[in-house]
Coordinates of C-alpha atoms and ligand atoms in Angstrom, one line a residue:
M1 CA 6.8 12.5 37.9
L2 CA 9.6 14.7 36.8
K3 CA 12.6 14.1 39.1
T4 CA 16.2 15.0 39.4
L5 CA 19.1 12.5 39.5
D6 CA 19.7 13.6 43.1
E7 CA 16.1 12.5 44.0
V8 CA 16.4 9.2 42.1
L9 CA 19.9 7.8 42.2
P10 CA 21.1 7.7 45.9
K11 CA 18.7 4.9 46.8
Y12 CA 20.4 2.6 44.3
I13 CA 23.9 2.9 45.8
N14 CA 23.2 -0.1 48.0
A15 CA 20.1 -1.5 46.3
D16 CA 20.3 -4.5 43.9
A17 CA 19.4 -2.3 40.9
A18 CA 20.7 0.6 38.7
V19 CA 18.8 3.1 36.7
G20 CA 18.9 3.0 32.9
A21 CA 19.7 6.3 31.2
F22 CA 18.7 6.1 27.5
N23 CA 19.6 8.5 24.7
L24 CA 16.8 10.0 22.6
A25 CA 16.9 11.1 19.0
L26 CA 13.4 12.4 18.4
F27 CA 10.2 13.2 20.4
P28 CA 8.7 9.7 19.7
D29 CA 11.6 8.2 21.7
T30 CA 10.1 10.0 24.8
K31 CA 6.9 7.9 24.4
V32 CA 8.9 4.7 24.0
L33 CA 11.0 5.3 27.1
I34 CA 8.2 6.4 29.4
E35 CA 6.0 3.6 28.4
A36 CA 8.8 1.1 29.0
A37 CA 9.4 2.6 32.4
E38 CA 5.7 2.4 33.4
E39 CA 5.4 -1.2 32.1
M40 CA 8.6 -2.3 34.0
N41 CA 7.8 -0.3 37.1
A42 CA 11.2 1.3 36.7
P43 CA 12.6 4.9 36.9
V44 CA 14.0 6.2 33.7
I45 CA 16.5 8.9 32.7
L46 CA 15.8 10.6 29.3
Q47 CA 19.1 11.7 28.0
I48 CA 19.3 14.4 25.3
S49 CA 22.6 15.4 23.8
P50 CA 23.2 19.1 22.9
V51 CA 23.0 18.3 19.2
V52 CA 19.6 16.6 19.6
A53 CA 18.4 19.3 22.0
E54 CA 19.3 22.0 19.4
F55 CA 17.7 20.0 16.5
M56 CA 14.2 20.0 18.0
G57 CA 14.7 23.0 20.3
Y58 CA 15.6 23.0 24.0
D59 CA 12.2 24.7 24.9
Y60 CA 10.2 22.1 23.1
W61 CA 12.0 19.3 24.8
G62 CA 11.3 21.0 28.1
M63 CA 7.6 21.5 27.2
I64 CA 6.9 18.1 25.6
A65 CA 9.2 15.6 27.3
G66 CA 9.0 17.6 30.6
E67 CA 5.1 17.5 30.5
M68 CA 5.1 13.8 29.6
A69 CA 7.4 13.2 32.5
R70 CA 5.2 15.1 34.9
R71 CA 2.1 13.1 33.8
S72 CA 3.8 9.8 34.1
T73 CA 3.4 7.4 37.0
A74 CA 7.1 6.5 36.7
E75 CA 10.0 8.6 38.0
V76 CA 11.5 10.3 35.0
V77 CA 14.6 12.5 34.8
L78 CA 15.0 15.0 31.9
H79 CA 18.7 15.2 31.5
L80 CA 21.1 17.0 29.2
D81 CA 23.9 14.6 28.2
H82 CA 27.6 15.4 27.6
A83 CA 27.6 19.2 27.4
N84 CA 31.3 20.1 27.2
M85 CA 30.5 23.9 27.3
V86 CA 28.3 25.8 29.7
E87 CA 26.0 27.5 27.1
P88 CA 24.0 24.3 26.3
I89 CA 23.6 23.8 30.1
W90 CA 22.2 27.3 30.7
K91 CA 19.7 26.7 27.8
A92 CA 18.6 23.3 29.2
L93 CA 18.1 24.8 32.7
D94 CA 16.0 27.7 31.3
A95 CA 14.0 25.1 29.2
G96 CA 13.1 23.1 32.3
F97 CA 15.5 20.1 32.2
S98 CA 15.7 18.7 35.7
S99 CA 19.3 17.6 35.3
V100 CA 22.5 18.3 33.3
M101 CA 25.9 16.8 32.7
F102 CA 29.0 18.9 32.4
D103 CA 31.6 16.8 30.6
G104 CA 34.9 18.4 31.4
S105 CA 36.8 15.1 30.8
Q106 CA 39.0 16.6 28.1
L107 CA 40.0 19.5 30.3
P108 CA 42.8 19.8 32.9
F109 CA 41.7 18.7 36.4
E110 CA 41.5 22.3 37.8
D111 CA 39.4 23.6 34.9
N112 CA 37.1 20.6 35.1
V113 CA 36.6 21.3 38.9
R114 CA 36.1 25.1 38.4
I115 CA 33.5 24.8 35.6
T116 CA 31.6 21.9 37.2
N117 CA 31.4 23.9 40.3
E118 CA 30.0 26.9 38.4
V119 CA 27.4 24.6 36.9
V120 CA 26.5 23.1 40.3
K121 CA 25.9 26.6 41.7
R122 CA 23.7 27.7 38.8
A123 CA 21.8 24.4 38.7
E124 CA 21.1 24.7 42.4
R125 CA 19.0 27.8 41.7
Y126 CA 16.8 25.7 39.3
G127 CA 16.6 22.8 41.7
A128 CA 18.4 20.7 39.0
S129 CA 21.0 17.9 39.5
V130 CA 24.5 17.8 38.0
E131 CA 26.6 14.9 36.6
A132 CA 30.3 15.4 35.9
E133 CA 33.0 13.2 34.5
I134 CA 36.5 12.4 35.7
G135 CA 38.9 10.2 33.6
S136 CA 37.6 9.9 30.1
V137 CA 35.4 7.3 28.3
A138 CA 36.6 7.1 24.7
Y139 CA 34.4 7.0 21.6
L140 CA 34.9 4.2 19.0
G141 CA 36.5 5.7 15.9
R142 CA 37.1 9.2 17.5
D143 CA 40.8 9.4 18.2
S144 CA 40.6 13.1 19.3
H145 CA 38.7 12.1 22.4
K146 CA 41.2 10.8 24.9
D147 CA 40.7 7.4 26.6
Q148 CA 41.8 7.5 30.3
L149 CA 40.8 5.3 33.1
T150 CA 39.7 7.1 36.3
D151 CA 42.1 7.4 39.1
P152 CA 40.3 6.7 42.4
K153 CA 42.0 9.4 44.5
E154 CA 41.6 11.9 41.8
A155 CA 37.9 11.0 41.5
A156 CA 37.4 11.5 45.3
A157 CA 39.1 14.9 45.2
F158 CA 37.1 15.9 42.1
A159 CA 33.7 14.9 43.6
E160 CA 34.5 16.8 46.8
A161 CA 35.8 19.9 45.2
S162 CA 33.3 20.2 42.3
G163 CA 30.1 19.4 44.4
C164 CA 28.7 17.2 41.6
G165 CA 25.7 15.1 42.5
C166 CA 26.9 12.0 40.6
L167 CA 30.1 11.1 38.8
A168 CA 30.8 9.4 35.5
V169 CA 33.9 7.2 35.7
S170 CA 36.0 5.4 33.1
V171 CA 36.5 1.7 34.1
G172 CA 36.7 -0.2 30.8
T173 CA 33.8 0.9 28.5
T174 CA 33.9 2.7 25.2
H175 CA 31.1 4.8 23.6
M176 CA 29.3 3.6 20.5
M177 CA 30.3 0.0 20.5
R178 CA 28.0 -2.2 18.4
T179 CA 29.1 -5.5 20.0
Q180 CA 28.7 -6.4 23.7
T181 CA 32.4 -7.1 24.2
A182 CA 33.6 -4.4 26.7
N183 CA 35.1 -5.4 30.0
I184 CA 34.6 -3.6 33.3
Q185 CA 37.8 -3.5 35.4
Y186 CA 36.1 -4.5 38.7
D187 CA 39.1 -3.9 40.9
L188 CA 39.3 -0.3 39.7
L189 CA 35.6 0.2 40.1
E190 CA 35.8 -1.1 43.7
S191 CA 38.7 1.2 44.5
I192 CA 36.8 4.1 43.1
Q193 CA 33.6 3.3 45.1
N194 CA 35.7 3.0 48.3
E195 CA 36.9 6.5 47.8
V196 CA 33.9 8.3 46.2
K197 CA 30.7 9.0 48.2
V198 CA 28.4 10.1 45.3
P199 CA 26.5 7.7 43.0
L200 CA 28.6 6.5 40.0
V201 CA 27.7 6.5 36.4
I202 CA 28.9 4.2 33.6
H203 CA 28.9 5.6 30.0
G204 CA 29.1 3.6 26.8
S205 CA 27.1 0.7 28.3
T206 CA 25.8 -0.6 25.0
G207 CA 29.2 -2.4 24.8
L208 CA 28.6 -4.3 28.1
P209 CA 27.7 -8.0 28.0
D210 CA 24.3 -8.8 29.7
S211 CA 26.2 -10.5 32.6
Q212 CA 28.2 -7.3 33.3
L213 CA 25.0 -5.2 33.2
V214 CA 23.6 -7.5 35.9
K215 CA 26.9 -7.2 37.9
M216 CA 26.6 -3.4 37.9
R217 CA 23.8 -3.8 40.4
G218 CA 26.2 -5.0 43.1
Y219 CA 28.4 -1.8 42.9
H220 CA 27.7 1.8 43.6
V221 CA 26.8 2.3 40.0
C222 CA 23.4 4.0 39.9
K223 CA 23.1 5.3 36.4
V224 CA 23.9 3.2 33.3
N225 CA 24.0 5.1 30.0
I226 CA 22.8 3.3 26.9
G227 CA 22.4 4.9 23.5
T228 CA 23.8 3.0 20.5
A229 CA 21.7 -0.2 21.3
L230 CA 18.5 1.8 20.8
R231 CA 19.6 3.4 17.6
V232 CA 20.7 0.1 16.2
A233 CA 17.4 -1.6 17.1
F234 CA 15.4 1.3 15.5
D235 CA 17.6 1.3 12.4
K236 CA 17.2 -2.5 11.9
G237 CA 13.5 -2.4 12.4
L238 CA 13.0 0.5 10.0
R239 CA 15.1 -1.1 7.3
A240 CA 13.2 -4.3 7.6
E241 CA 9.9 -2.5 7.4
L242 CA 11.0 -0.5 4.3
E243 CA 12.1 -3.7 2.6
E244 CA 8.8 -5.4 3.3
R245 CA 6.6 -2.5 2.3
P246 CA 8.6 -0.6 -0.4
N247 CA 5.5 1.3 -1.6
D248 CA 4.3 2.6 1.7
Y249 CA 5.0 6.2 2.4
I250 CA 2.9 6.9 5.6
Y251 CA 5.8 7.2 8.0
I252 CA 3.7 7.0 11.1
D253 CA 2.9 3.4 10.1
L254 CA 6.5 2.7 9.1
L255 CA 7.7 3.9 12.5
K256 CA 5.6 1.6 14.6
R257 CA 7.9 -1.5 14.2
P258 CA 11.2 0.3 14.8
L259 CA 9.8 2.1 17.8
E260 CA 8.5 -1.2 19.2
D261 CA 11.9 -2.9 18.6
E262 CA 13.5 0.0 20.5
K263 CA 11.1 -0.4 23.4
Q264 CA 11.9 -4.1 23.7
V265 CA 15.6 -3.3 23.9
V266 CA 14.9 -0.7 26.7
R267 CA 12.7 -3.2 28.6
K268 CA 15.4 -5.9 28.4
K269 CA 18.1 -3.5 29.7
M270 CA 15.8 -2.4 32.5
E271 CA 15.3 -6.0 33.4
L272 CA 19.0 -6.8 33.4
L273 CA 19.5 -3.7 35.6
G274 CA 17.1 -5.1 38.3
F275 CA 13.6 -4.0 37.3
Ligands
G3H301 O1 26.1 9.3 27.2 C1 25.7 8.4 26.5 C2 26.2 7.0 26.7 O2 27.3 6.9 27.3 C3 25.8 6.0 25.6 O3 26.8 5.2 25.2 O4 25.9 4.8 22.9 O5 27.8 3.5 23.7 O6 25.6 3.1 24.7 P1 26.5 4.1 24.1
ZN302 ZN1 28.4 9.0 27.4

């Protein structure tokens, strides 16, 4: 079933679970994620960045991943991740994505509200959901992207004024970590959830220790973004396969192991998140 974030997330505000949102790189990742969701009896959010969407084509993501979602027994959201301009969002909506993120985290508050609101109004016409970000989750090794913890009052004002369906907040994670050594600031997360009504989203969750992924279930965190862990598992599996079979060149065979390794990571994260 193809769903929006607004249809899937709210029921997890008070449930002992949170939904995994996983970043895709190529079409085969769609199969991995949907199979994992069906096996684990979990909903899943397929996240596609503007760079990835452009590489294969927005329309083809809409047709292929969208159709796979519609045919699945699991609840599947087809979501554009981290668009910091509106053009990729308009393309994703036209292509049939059920959800988009406008990332105005690097903009002044007023500009972030104004553009998020414009996106919300346009997405409404497509029946799509909108995620926005306040505060800023940094990227490891990218100094140009500011790192700023979310202010609870500002988050509440932002959610109210922008009309976003769910809100990404910065409470201690960093994107693209390869070790699970990040630390959630629980006092801050609690203050935010006391002020903000909409479901909360945690980015950069590859960096969270397993115990903290489990703990997310007890907060109003409904969407947990994980990307790097999948890429690392795939990369390791592919390198091992190439080393073991240096003369093979049929890449559909070479891809089986890395894709299976990626699926096992997804299944484990889903389990930690309560499925
Ligand atoms: O939006 C995507 C995520 O925040 C993924 O972050 O690659 O650090 O897990 P990660
Ligand atoms: Zn992110």
